Amino acid sequence: MKTIMIVDDDSAILALLSYTFESDGFKVSLVKNGLEALDLASKRDFDVILLDMMMPELSGLAVTEALRQRANYTPIIILTARDDDDLKITGINSGVDDYLDKTTPQREIVARANALIRRNQIYQKPGQVAESLDHYSFDGLEIDLKTKSAMLADDRIDLSKREFNLLVFLIQNRDQIVSREAILTEFWGETQDYETRVVDVTISNLRKKLHNQFIKTKRGFGYQFSEHHTKDIL
């Protein structure tokens, strides 16, 4: 059975979301503030977590940051009444997987949660990312799919889960140019809520960690992984 923790200080919203997710076959745990959410997440595993942005004790963003610092990579959706692109970018860089407005239809919220669970299961299954290959080596760059780690010139690269998976995605598609829209769909789902700027920000962060090597910009088309370390400065 799929499991979800829903965190909101509004009892009416909790009741509505609980009914909706239970109707879709989820086992639901309800929490009313950020501190309780952190405590419960440390005791139990969930398939997905749904957080209100503004809550007592800790905000949804603060909860996300704390969970990621604890190496908890459960997919996280934040519900917010604020339409703030800069805040969304900050959240994405901190580990938020999806943002939804509180007016979003309930069925869409469930659909987004299910999509995140499916993608997370793919990346968590041993050998699923590459069925016959668990290590990549490119001109000083070493990628280990088993340990989810990356090294550049013998130095470990500190990559977030999304950055690591995006790097692997580009490597696996290195014979072709990958559009921003394709990356957006793969990692954020098919949504009109995001602009391709979130892709550019994530790619930019990844490239900095790779010392501006390996990922080439194909202007007007997208990005392409290069097997050589030639720098490509935006």
Tab-separated table of N, CA, C and O in Angstrom, residues 41-156:
chain	number	residue	atom	x	y	z
A	41	ALA	N	8.728	11.558	10.413
A	41	ALA	CA	9.553	11.118	9.282
A	41	ALA	C	10.807	10.386	9.741
A	41	ALA	O	11.373	9.586	8.995
A	42	SER	N	11.241	10.656	10.973
A	42	SER	CA	12.419	9.965	11.510
A	42	SER	C	12.074	8.566	12.022
A	42	SER	O	12.958	7.733	12.222
A	43	LYS	N	10.779	8.320	12.228
A	43	LYS	CA	10.343	7.033	12.773
A	43	LYS	C	9.754	6.108	11.715
A	43	LYS	O	9.802	4.884	11.877
A	44	ARG	N	9.186	6.693	10.665
A	44	ARG	CA	8.511	5.878	9.656
A	44	ARG	C	8.886	6.336	8.260
A	44	ARG	O	9.187	7.505	8.032
A	45	ASP	N	8.867	5.395	7.343
A	45	ASP	CA	9.125	5.707	5.936
A	45	ASP	C	7.809	5.967	5.211
A	45	ASP	O	6.797	5.312	5.482
A	46	PHE	N	7.849	6.926	4.295
A	46	PHE	CA	6.677	7.244	3.489
A	46	PHE	C	7.062	7.220	2.009
A	46	PHE	O	8.225	7.435	1.646
A	47	ASP	N	6.072	6.981	1.173
A	47	ASP	CA	6.307	7.026	-0.270
A	47	ASP	C	6.339	8.464	-0.781
A	47	ASP	O	7.016	8.767	-1.766
A	48	VAL	N	5.604	9.347	-0.107
A	48	VAL	CA	5.559	10.750	-0.508
A	48	VAL	C	5.109	11.580	0.695
A	48	VAL	O	4.408	11.075	1.578
A	49	ILE	N	5.554	12.832	0.733
A	49	ILE	CA	5.166	13.747	1.807
A	49	ILE	C	4.546	14.990	1.186
A	49	ILE	O	5.095	15.557	0.234
A	50	LEU	N	3.397	15.407	1.723
A	50	LEU	CA	2.687	16.594	1.255
A	50	LEU	C	2.712	17.638	2.365
A	50	LEU	O	2.189	17.404	3.453
A	51	LEU	N	3.357	18.776	2.099
A	51	LEU	CA	3.578	19.800	3.127
A	51	LEU	C	2.895	21.111	2.777
A	51	LEU	O	2.970	21.569	1.630
A	52	ASP	N	2.282	21.719	3.771
A	52	ASP	CA	1.840	23.101	3.632
A	52	ASP	C	3.081	23.992	3.731
A	52	ASP	O	4.013	23.703	4.480
A	53	MET	N	3.105	25.066	2.962
A	53	MET	CA	4.258	25.966	3.014
A	53	MET	C	4.328	26.696	4.351
A	53	MET	O	5.348	26.729	5.022
A	54	MET	N	3.220	27.326	4.752
A	54	MET	CA	3.203	28.144	5.971
A	54	MET	C	2.545	27.359	7.092
A	54	MET	O	1.343	27.092	7.053
A	55	MET	N	3.364	26.986	8.097
A	55	MET	CA	2.861	26.190	9.218
A	55	MET	C	3.485	26.666	10.521
A	55	MET	O	4.548	27.297	10.517
A	56	PRO	N	2.854	26.335	11.647
A	56	PRO	CA	3.478	26.629	12.942
A	56	PRO	C	4.772	25.839	13.104
A	56	PRO	O	4.957	24.799	12.479
A	57	GLU	N	5.649	26.324	13.939
A	57	GLU	CA	6.911	25.666	14.288
A	57	GLU	C	7.937	25.735	13.149
A	57	GLU	O	8.955	26.392	13.271
A	58	LEU	N	7.661	25.050	12.060
A	58	LEU	CA	8.572	25.055	10.909
A	58	LEU	C	7.767	25.145	9.618
A	58	LEU	O	6.722	24.517	9.487
A	59	SER	N	8.262	25.911	8.659
A	59	SER	CA	7.592	25.999	7.363
A	59	SER	C	7.835	24.723	6.562
A	59	SER	O	8.714	23.909	6.889
A	60	GLY	N	7.076	24.562	5.495
A	60	GLY	CA	7.278	23.413	4.622
A	60	GLY	C	8.685	23.380	4.044
A	60	GLY	O	9.302	22.314	3.907
A	61	LEU	N	9.215	24.553	3.702
A	61	LEU	CA	10.567	24.633	3.150
A	61	LEU	C	11.611	24.235	4.200
A	61	LEU	O	12.565	23.511	3.901
A	62	ALA	N	11.413	24.688	5.454
A	62	ALA	CA	12.346	24.338	6.521
A	62	ALA	C	12.320	22.836	6.806
A	62	ALA	O	13.364	22.220	7.056
A	63	VAL	N	11.136	22.237	6.756
A	63	VAL	CA	11.023	20.790	6.943
A	63	VAL	C	11.771	20.057	5.838
A	63	VAL	O	12.509	19.093	6.091
A	64	THR	N	11.590	20.523	4.603
A	64	THR	CA	12.275	19.897	3.471
A	64	THR	C	13.788	19.949	3.656
A	64	THR	O	14.488	18.947	3.477
A	65	GLU	N	14.310	21.126	3.989
A	65	GLU	CA	15.754	21.282	4.170
A	65	GLU	C	16.274	20.365	5.275
A	65	GLU	O	17.329	19.736	5.129
A	66	ALA	N	15.517	20.262	6.373
A	66	ALA	CA	15.941	19.407	7.482
A	66	ALA	C	15.947	17.932	7.071
A	66	ALA	O	16.872	17.180	7.418
A	67	LEU	N	14.938	17.511	6.320
A	67	LEU	CA	14.883	16.119	5.872
A	67	LEU	C	16.035	15.800	4.932
A	67	LEU	O	16.670	14.738	5.037
A	68	ARG	N	16.328	16.710	4.003
A	68	ARG	CA	17.425	16.457	3.055
A	68	ARG	C	18.772	16.422	3.774
A	68	ARG	O	19.655	15.638	3.419
A	69	GLN	N	18.925	17.252	4.791
A	69	GLN	CA	20.166	17.233	5.570
A	69	GLN	C	20.337	15.905	6.305
A	69	GLN	O	21.463	15.485	6.593
A	70	ARG	N	19.216	15.257	6.585
A	70	ARG	CA	19.248	13.952	7.259
A	70	ARG	C	19.295	12.806	6.246
A	70	ARG	O	19.097	11.646	6.606
A	71	ALA	N	19.536	13.140	4.985
A	71	ALA	CA	19.610	12.148	3.902
A	71	ALA	C	18.280	11.419	3.709
A	71	ALA	O	18.241	10.249	3.331
A	72	ASN	N	17.184	12.107	3.993
A	72	ASN	CA	15.853	11.576	3.716
A	72	ASN	C	15.409	12.147	2.375
A	72	ASN	O	15.169	13.349	2.249
A	73	TYR	N	15.298	11.291	1.361
A	73	TYR	CA	15.001	11.754	0.008
A	73	TYR	C	13.593	11.365	-0.446
A	73	TYR	O	13.331	11.217	-1.640
A	74	THR	N	12.696	11.200	0.519
A	74	THR	CA	11.294	10.958	0.183
A	74	THR	C	10.772	12.096	-0.696
A	74	THR	O	11.026	13.261	-0.405
A	75	PRO	N	10.062	11.790	-1.799
A	75	PRO	CA	9.509	12.866	-2.633
A	75	PRO	C	8.614	13.800	-1.824
A	75	PRO	O	7.817	13.334	-1.005
A	76	ILE	N	8.787	15.104	-2.045
A	76	ILE	CA	8.048	16.106	-1.281
A	76	ILE	C	7.283	17.041	-2.215
A	76	ILE	O	7.859	17.580	-3.163
A	77	ILE	N	5.996	17.207	-1.929
A	77	ILE	CA	5.163	18.204	-2.618
A	77	ILE	C	4.815	19.276	-1.610
A	77	ILE	O	4.420	18.973	-0.477
A	78	ILE	N	4.957	20.523	-2.005
A	78	ILE	CA	4.556	21.624	-1.126
A	78	ILE	C	3.305	22.289	-1.691
A	78	ILE	O	3.240	22.602	-2.885
A	79	LEU	N	2.323	22.475	-0.817
A	79	LEU	CA	1.118	23.227	-1.161
A	79	LEU	C	1.290	24.660	-0.669
A	79	LEU	O	1.674	24.885	0.485
A	80	THR	N	1.042	25.606	-1.540
A	80	THR	CA	1.259	26.992	-1.156
A	80	THR	C	0.193	27.896	-1.744
A	80	THR	O	-0.344	27.629	-2.826
A	81	ALA	N	-0.119	28.952	-1.029
A	81	ALA	CA	-1.038	29.970	-1.533
A	81	ALA	C	-0.267	31.105	-2.183
A	81	ALA	O	-0.857	32.027	-2.739
A	82	ARG	N	1.074	31.033	-2.119
A	82	ARG	CA	1.918	32.096	-2.654
A	82	ARG	C	2.420	31.731	-4.046
A	82	ARG	O	2.945	30.648	-4.263
A	83	ASP	N	2.259	32.627	-4.994
A	83	ASP	CA	2.765	32.436	-6.352
A	83	ASP	C	4.062	33.226	-6.476
A	83	ASP	O	4.082	34.361	-6.943
A	84	ASP	N	5.145	32.627	-6.015
A	84	ASP	CA	6.435	33.313	-5.927
A	84	ASP	C	7.491	32.451	-6.613
A	84	ASP	O	7.931	31.432	-6.079
A	85	ASP	N	7.908	32.847	-7.826
A	85	ASP	CA	8.865	32.048	-8.589
A	85	ASP	C	10.202	31.912	-7.861
A	85	ASP	O	10.812	30.844	-7.882
A	86	ASP	N	10.665	33.002	-7.237
A	86	ASP	CA	11.946	32.937	-6.539
A	86	ASP	C	11.890	31.949	-5.379
A	86	ASP	O	12.839	31.204	-5.124
A	87	LEU	N	10.749	31.939	-4.684
A	87	LEU	CA	10.581	30.996	-3.584
A	87	LEU	C	10.573	29.558	-4.107
A	87	LEU	O	11.157	28.659	-3.496
A	88	LYS	N	9.933	29.344	-5.246
A	88	LYS	CA	9.901	28.006	-5.830
A	88	LYS	C	11.296	27.543	-6.214
A	88	LYS	O	11.672	26.383	-5.991
A	89	ILE	N	12.095	28.434	-6.810
A	89	ILE	CA	13.458	28.089	-7.193
A	89	ILE	C	14.268	27.721	-5.951
A	89	ILE	O	15.012	26.738	-5.932
A	90	THR	N	14.109	28.518	-4.885
A	90	THR	CA	14.803	28.229	-3.628
A	90	THR	C	14.406	26.856	-3.102
A	90	THR	O	15.255	26.061	-2.669
A	91	GLY	N	13.122	26.569	-3.151
A	91	GLY	CA	12.632	25.281	-2.676
A	91	GLY	C	13.150	24.122	-3.499
A	91	GLY	O	13.546	23.080	-2.956
A	92	ILE	N	13.172	24.286	-4.804
A	92	ILE	CA	13.663	23.221	-5.682
A	92	ILE	C	15.131	22.937	-5.398
A	92	ILE	O	15.563	21.782	-5.323
A	93	ASN	N	15.903	24.001	-5.221
A	93	ASN	CA	17.318	23.814	-4.903
A	93	ASN	C	17.514	23.180	-3.534
A	93	ASN	O	18.558	22.582	-3.265
A	94	SER	N	16.532	23.321	-2.655
A	94	SER	CA	16.618	22.747	-1.311
A	94	SER	C	16.109	21.313	-1.254
A	94	SER	O	16.261	20.644	-0.235
A	95	GLY	N	15.484	20.860	-2.344
A	95	GLY	CA	15.036	19.477	-2.381
A	95	GLY	C	13.557	19.252	-2.562
A	95	GLY	O	13.087	18.108	-2.543
A	96	VAL	N	12.769	20.324	-2.740
A	96	VAL	CA	11.337	20.158	-3.017
A	96	VAL	C	11.164	19.552	-4.405
A	96	VAL	O	11.828	19.951	-5.358
A	97	ASP	N	10.282	18.569	-4.532
A	97	ASP	CA	10.079	17.897	-5.810
A	97	ASP	C	8.963	18.501	-6.646
A	97	ASP	O	8.990	18.418	-7.873
A	98	ASP	N	7.978	19.101	-5.999
A	98	ASP	CA	6.867	19.687	-6.754
A	98	ASP	C	6.177	20.746	-5.897
A	98	ASP	O	6.169	20.654	-4.665
A	99	TYR	N	5.656	21.767	-6.573
A	99	TYR	CA	4.865	22.814	-5.925
A	99	TYR	C	3.457	22.790	-6.513
A	99	TYR	O	3.287	22.663	-7.731
A	100	LEU	N	2.456	22.938	-5.670
A	100	LEU	CA	1.088	23.028	-6.150
A	100	LEU	C	0.366	24.149	-5.406
A	100	LEU	O	0.558	24.332	-4.202
A	101	ASP	N	-0.452	24.871	-6.131
A	101	ASP	CA	-1.298	25.887	-5.513
A	101	ASP	C	-2.408	25.193	-4.731
A	101	ASP	O	-2.867	24.105	-5.105
A	102	LYS	N	-2.852	25.812	-3.650
A	102	LYS	CA	-3.897	25.201	-2.824
A	102	LYS	C	-5.243	25.087	-3.542
A	102	LYS	O	-6.126	24.363	-3.081
A	103	THR	N	-5.376	25.787	-4.657
A	103	THR	CA	-6.611	25.673	-5.433
A	103	THR	C	-6.559	24.528	-6.443
A	103	THR	O	-7.523	24.282	-7.159
A	104	THR	N	-5.435	23.823	-6.509
A	104	THR	CA	-5.293	22.707	-7.449
A	104	THR	C	-6.347	21.639	-7.154
A	104	THR	O	-6.568	21.281	-5.991
A	105	PRO	N	-7.017	21.116	-8.176
A	105	PRO	CA	-8.011	20.055	-7.954
A	105	PRO	C	-7.405	18.866	-7.211
A	105	PRO	O	-6.243	18.504	-7.438
A	106	GLN	N	-8.189	18.274	-6.344
A	106	GLN	CA	-7.712	17.165	-5.521
A	106	GLN	C	-7.179	16.011	-6.366
A	106	GLN	O	-6.152	15.411	-6.029
A	107	ARG	N	-7.856	15.705	-7.451
A	107	ARG	CA	-7.415	14.593	-8.292
A	107	ARG	C	-6.045	14.844	-8.887
A	107	ARG	O	-5.253	13.918	-9.061
A	108	GLU	N	-5.758	16.112	-9.209
A	108	GLU	CA	-4.441	16.431	-9.753
A	108	GLU	C	-3.366	16.283	-8.686
A	108	GLU	O	-2.252	15.826	-8.975
A	109	ILE	N	-3.678	16.668	-7.453
A	109	ILE	CA	-2.706	16.501	-6.370
A	109	ILE	C	-2.343	15.028	-6.213
A	109	ILE	O	-1.167	14.664	-6.089
A	110	VAL	N	-3.343	14.161	-6.243
A	110	VAL	CA	-3.094	12.724	-6.146
A	110	VAL	C	-2.276	12.242	-7.338
A	110	VAL	O	-1.339	11.441	-7.188
A	111	ALA	N	-2.605	12.730	-8.534
A	111	ALA	CA	-1.881	12.315	-9.734
A	111	ALA	C	-0.409	12.717	-9.650
A	111	ALA	O	0.487	11.954	-10.028
A	112	ARG	N	-0.156	13.930	-9.145
A	112	ARG	CA	1.234	14.387	-8.999
A	112	ARG	C	1.978	13.505	-7.997
A	112	ARG	O	3.148	13.161	-8.189
A	113	ALA	N	1.308	13.166	-6.902
A	113	ALA	CA	1.931	12.312	-5.891
A	113	ALA	C	2.277	10.947	-6.480
A	113	ALA	O	3.376	10.423	-6.265
A	114	ASN	N	1.354	10.373	-7.224
A	114	ASN	CA	1.608	9.073	-7.843
A	114	ASN	C	2.756	9.137	-8.850
A	114	ASN	O	3.572	8.209	-8.947
A	115	ALA	N	2.843	10.243	-9.600
A	115	ALA	CA	3.926	10.404	-10.570
A	115	ALA	C	5.288	10.455	-9.869
A	115	ALA	O	6.261	9.847	-10.325
A	116	LEU	N	5.360	11.183	-8.753
A	116	LEU	CA	6.614	11.268	-8.003
A	116	LEU	C	7.002	9.907	-7.427
A	116	LEU	O	8.185	9.536	-7.427
A	117	ILE	N	6.027	9.163	-6.949
A	117	ILE	CA	6.312	7.827	-6.409
A	117	ILE	C	6.874	6.926	-7.499
A	117	ILE	O	7.862	6.207	-7.290
A	118	ARG	N	6.271	6.967	-8.694
A	118	ARG	CA	6.753	6.124	-9.792
A	118	ARG	C	8.192	6.469	-10.153
A	118	ARG	O	9.035	5.583	-10.322
A	119	ARG	N	8.486	7.766	-10.272
A	119	ARG	CA	9.850	8.166	-10.638
A	119	ARG	C	10.839	7.785	-9.540
A	119	ARG	O	11.945	7.334	-9.820
A	120	ASN	N	10.440	7.959	-8.295
A	120	ASN	CA	11.339	7.632	-7.194
A	120	ASN	C	11.633	6.137	-7.154
A	120	ASN	O	12.759	5.720	-6.887
A	121	GLN	N	10.646	5.317	-7.435
A	121	GLN	CA	10.839	3.871	-7.427
A	121	GLN	C	11.817	3.452	-8.518
A	121	GLN	O	12.639	2.556	-8.323
A	122	ILE	N	11.765	4.117	-9.654
A	122	ILE	CA	12.691	3.801	-10.741
A	122	ILE	C	14.125	4.052	-10.308
A	122	ILE	O	15.017	3.232	-10.496
A	123	TYR	N	14.364	5.214	-9.691
A	123	TYR	CA	15.721	5.568	-9.315
A	123	TYR	C	16.207	4.829	-8.082
A	123	TYR	O	17.398	4.748	-7.839
A	124	GLN	N	15.293	4.271	-7.284
A	124	GLN	CA	15.700	3.568	-6.076
A	124	GLN	C	15.981	2.093	-6.319
A	124	GLN	O	16.664	1.451	-5.535
A	125	LYS	N	15.469	1.540	-7.420
A	125	LYS	CA	15.659	0.113	-7.669
A	125	LYS	C	17.093	-0.156	-8.127
A	125	LYS	O	17.556	0.444	-9.092
A	126	PRO	N	17.808	-1.060	-7.438
A	126	PRO	CA	19.178	-1.371	-7.844
A	126	PRO	C	19.225	-1.864	-9.275
A	126	PRO	O	18.462	-2.741	-9.677
A	127	GLY	N	20.111	-1.283	-10.060
A	127	GLY	CA	20.277	-1.718	-11.437
A	127	GLY	C	19.256	-1.171	-12.392
A	127	GLY	O	19.342	-1.385	-13.590
A	128	GLN	N	18.253	-0.429	-11.904
A	128	GLN	CA	17.201	0.053	-12.785
A	128	GLN	C	17.681	1.192	-13.667
A	128	GLN	O	17.272	1.313	-14.810
A	129	VAL	N	18.574	2.036	-13.153
A	129	VAL	CA	19.048	3.164	-13.948
A	129	VAL	C	19.807	2.679	-15.165
A	129	VAL	O	19.712	3.236	-16.247
A	130	ALA	N	20.584	1.646	-15.008
A	130	ALA	CA	21.307	1.054	-16.137
A	130	ALA	C	21.379	-0.444	-15.885
A	130	ALA	O	22.070	-0.900	-14.983
A	131	GLU	N	20.668	-1.224	-16.667
A	131	GLU	CA	20.491	-2.632	-16.370
A	131	GLU	C	21.798	-3.419	-16.404
A	131	GLU	O	21.989	-4.354	-15.653
A	132	SER	N	22.714	-3.052	-17.286
A	132	SER	CA	23.936	-3.837	-17.433
A	132	SER	C	25.178	-3.056	-17.065
A	132	SER	O	26.284	-3.511	-17.291
A	133	LEU	N	25.004	-1.864	-16.508
A	133	LEU	CA	26.154	-1.025	-16.200
A	133	LEU	C	25.894	-0.281	-14.900
A	133	LEU	O	24.854	0.340	-14.727
A	134	ASP	N	26.836	-0.383	-13.971
A	134	ASP	CA	26.649	0.332	-12.711
A	134	ASP	C	27.750	1.345	-12.462
A	134	ASP	O	27.859	1.890	-11.362
A	135	HIS	N	28.555	1.605	-13.479
A	135	HIS	CA	29.631	2.585	-13.314
A	135	HIS	C	29.919	3.254	-14.654
A	135	HIS	O	29.979	2.602	-15.686
A	136	TYR	N	30.081	4.575	-14.607
A	136	TYR	CA	30.481	5.330	-15.790
A	136	TYR	C	31.812	6.009	-15.510
A	136	TYR	O	32.068	6.477	-14.388
A	137	SER	N	32.645	6.091	-16.534
A	137	SER	CA	33.935	6.766	-16.401
A	137	SER	C	34.183	7.603	-17.649
A	137	SER	O	34.164	7.085	-18.768
A	138	PHE	N	34.384	8.919	-17.442
A	138	PHE	CA	34.594	9.833	-18.554
A	138	PHE	C	35.688	10.844	-18.212
A	138	PHE	O	35.442	11.798	-17.482
A	139	ASP	N	36.876	10.646	-18.716
A	139	ASP	CA	37.908	11.676	-18.667
A	139	ASP	C	38.044	12.318	-17.286
A	139	ASP	O	37.999	13.546	-17.144
A	140	GLY	N	38.167	11.508	-16.250
A	140	GLY	CA	38.324	12.019	-14.893
A	140	GLY	C	37.042	12.059	-14.085
A	140	GLY	O	37.072	12.248	-12.865
A	141	LEU	N	35.905	11.879	-14.733
A	141	LEU	CA	34.613	11.850	-14.050
A	141	LEU	C	34.202	10.400	-13.834
A	141	LEU	O	34.135	9.617	-14.778
A	142	GLU	N	33.932	10.051	-12.583
A	142	GLU	CA	33.530	8.691	-12.227
A	142	GLU	C	32.142	8.725	-11.597
A	142	GLU	O	31.910	9.451	-10.626
A	143	ILE	N	31.230	7.938	-12.136
A	143	ILE	CA	29.860	7.873	-11.628
A	143	ILE	C	29.579	6.442	-11.189
A	143	ILE	O	29.680	5.512	-11.991
A	144	ASP	N	29.230	6.267	-9.925
A	144	ASP	CA	28.906	4.953	-9.384
A	144	ASP	C	27.412	4.889	-9.096
A	144	ASP	O	26.916	5.583	-8.202
A	145	LEU	N	26.703	4.082	-9.856
A	145	LEU	CA	25.250	4.006	-9.706
A	145	LEU	C	24.831	3.229	-8.459
A	145	LEU	O	23.724	3.435	-7.951
A	146	LYS	N	25.670	2.344	-7.989
A	146	LYS	CA	25.320	1.576	-6.794
A	146	LYS	C	25.344	2.443	-5.547
A	146	LYS	O	24.447	2.370	-4.700
A	147	THR	N	26.387	3.255	-5.430
A	147	THR	CA	26.519	4.098	-4.235
A	147	THR	C	25.948	5.493	-4.441
A	147	THR	O	25.955	6.321	-3.520
A	148	LYS	N	25.450	5.762	-5.673
A	148	LYS	CA	24.902	7.082	-6.011
A	148	LYS	C	25.933	8.185	-5.715
A	148	LYS	O	25.614	9.214	-5.125
A	149	SER	N	27.172	7.948	-6.157
A	149	SER	CA	28.238	8.901	-5.885
A	149	SER	C	28.948	9.300	-7.169
A	149	SER	O	28.890	8.595	-8.175
A	150	ALA	N	29.615	10.452	-7.126
A	150	ALA	CA	30.357	10.964	-8.278
A	150	ALA	C	31.697	11.517	-7.820
A	150	ALA	O	31.803	12.125	-6.753
A	151	MET	N	32.715	11.287	-8.647
A	151	MET	CA	34.056	11.786	-8.363
A	151	MET	C	34.564	12.523	-9.605
A	151	MET	O	34.318	12.108	-10.733
A	152	LEU	N	35.280	13.605	-9.366
A	152	LEU	CA	35.919	14.338	-10.462
A	152	LEU	C	37.361	14.580	-10.073
A	152	LEU	O	37.634	15.229	-9.058
A	153	ALA	N	38.292	14.039	-10.877
A	153	ALA	CA	39.722	14.154	-10.592
A	153	ALA	C	40.031	13.682	-9.172
A	153	ALA	O	40.764	14.329	-8.415
A	154	ASP	N	39.406	12.564	-8.790
A	154	ASP	CA	39.605	11.919	-7.488
A	154	ASP	C	39.011	12.687	-6.310
A	154	ASP	O	39.240	12.318	-5.154
A	155	ASP	N	38.262	13.747	-6.591
A	155	ASP	CA	37.575	14.488	-5.530
A	155	ASP	C	36.075	14.182	-5.591
A	155	ASP	O	35.471	14.230	-6.674
A	156	ARG	N	35.505	13.887	-4.446
A	156	ARG	CA	34.075	13.588	-4.398
A	156	ARG	C	33.253	14.838	-4.707
A	156	ARG	O	33.562	15.923	-4.207
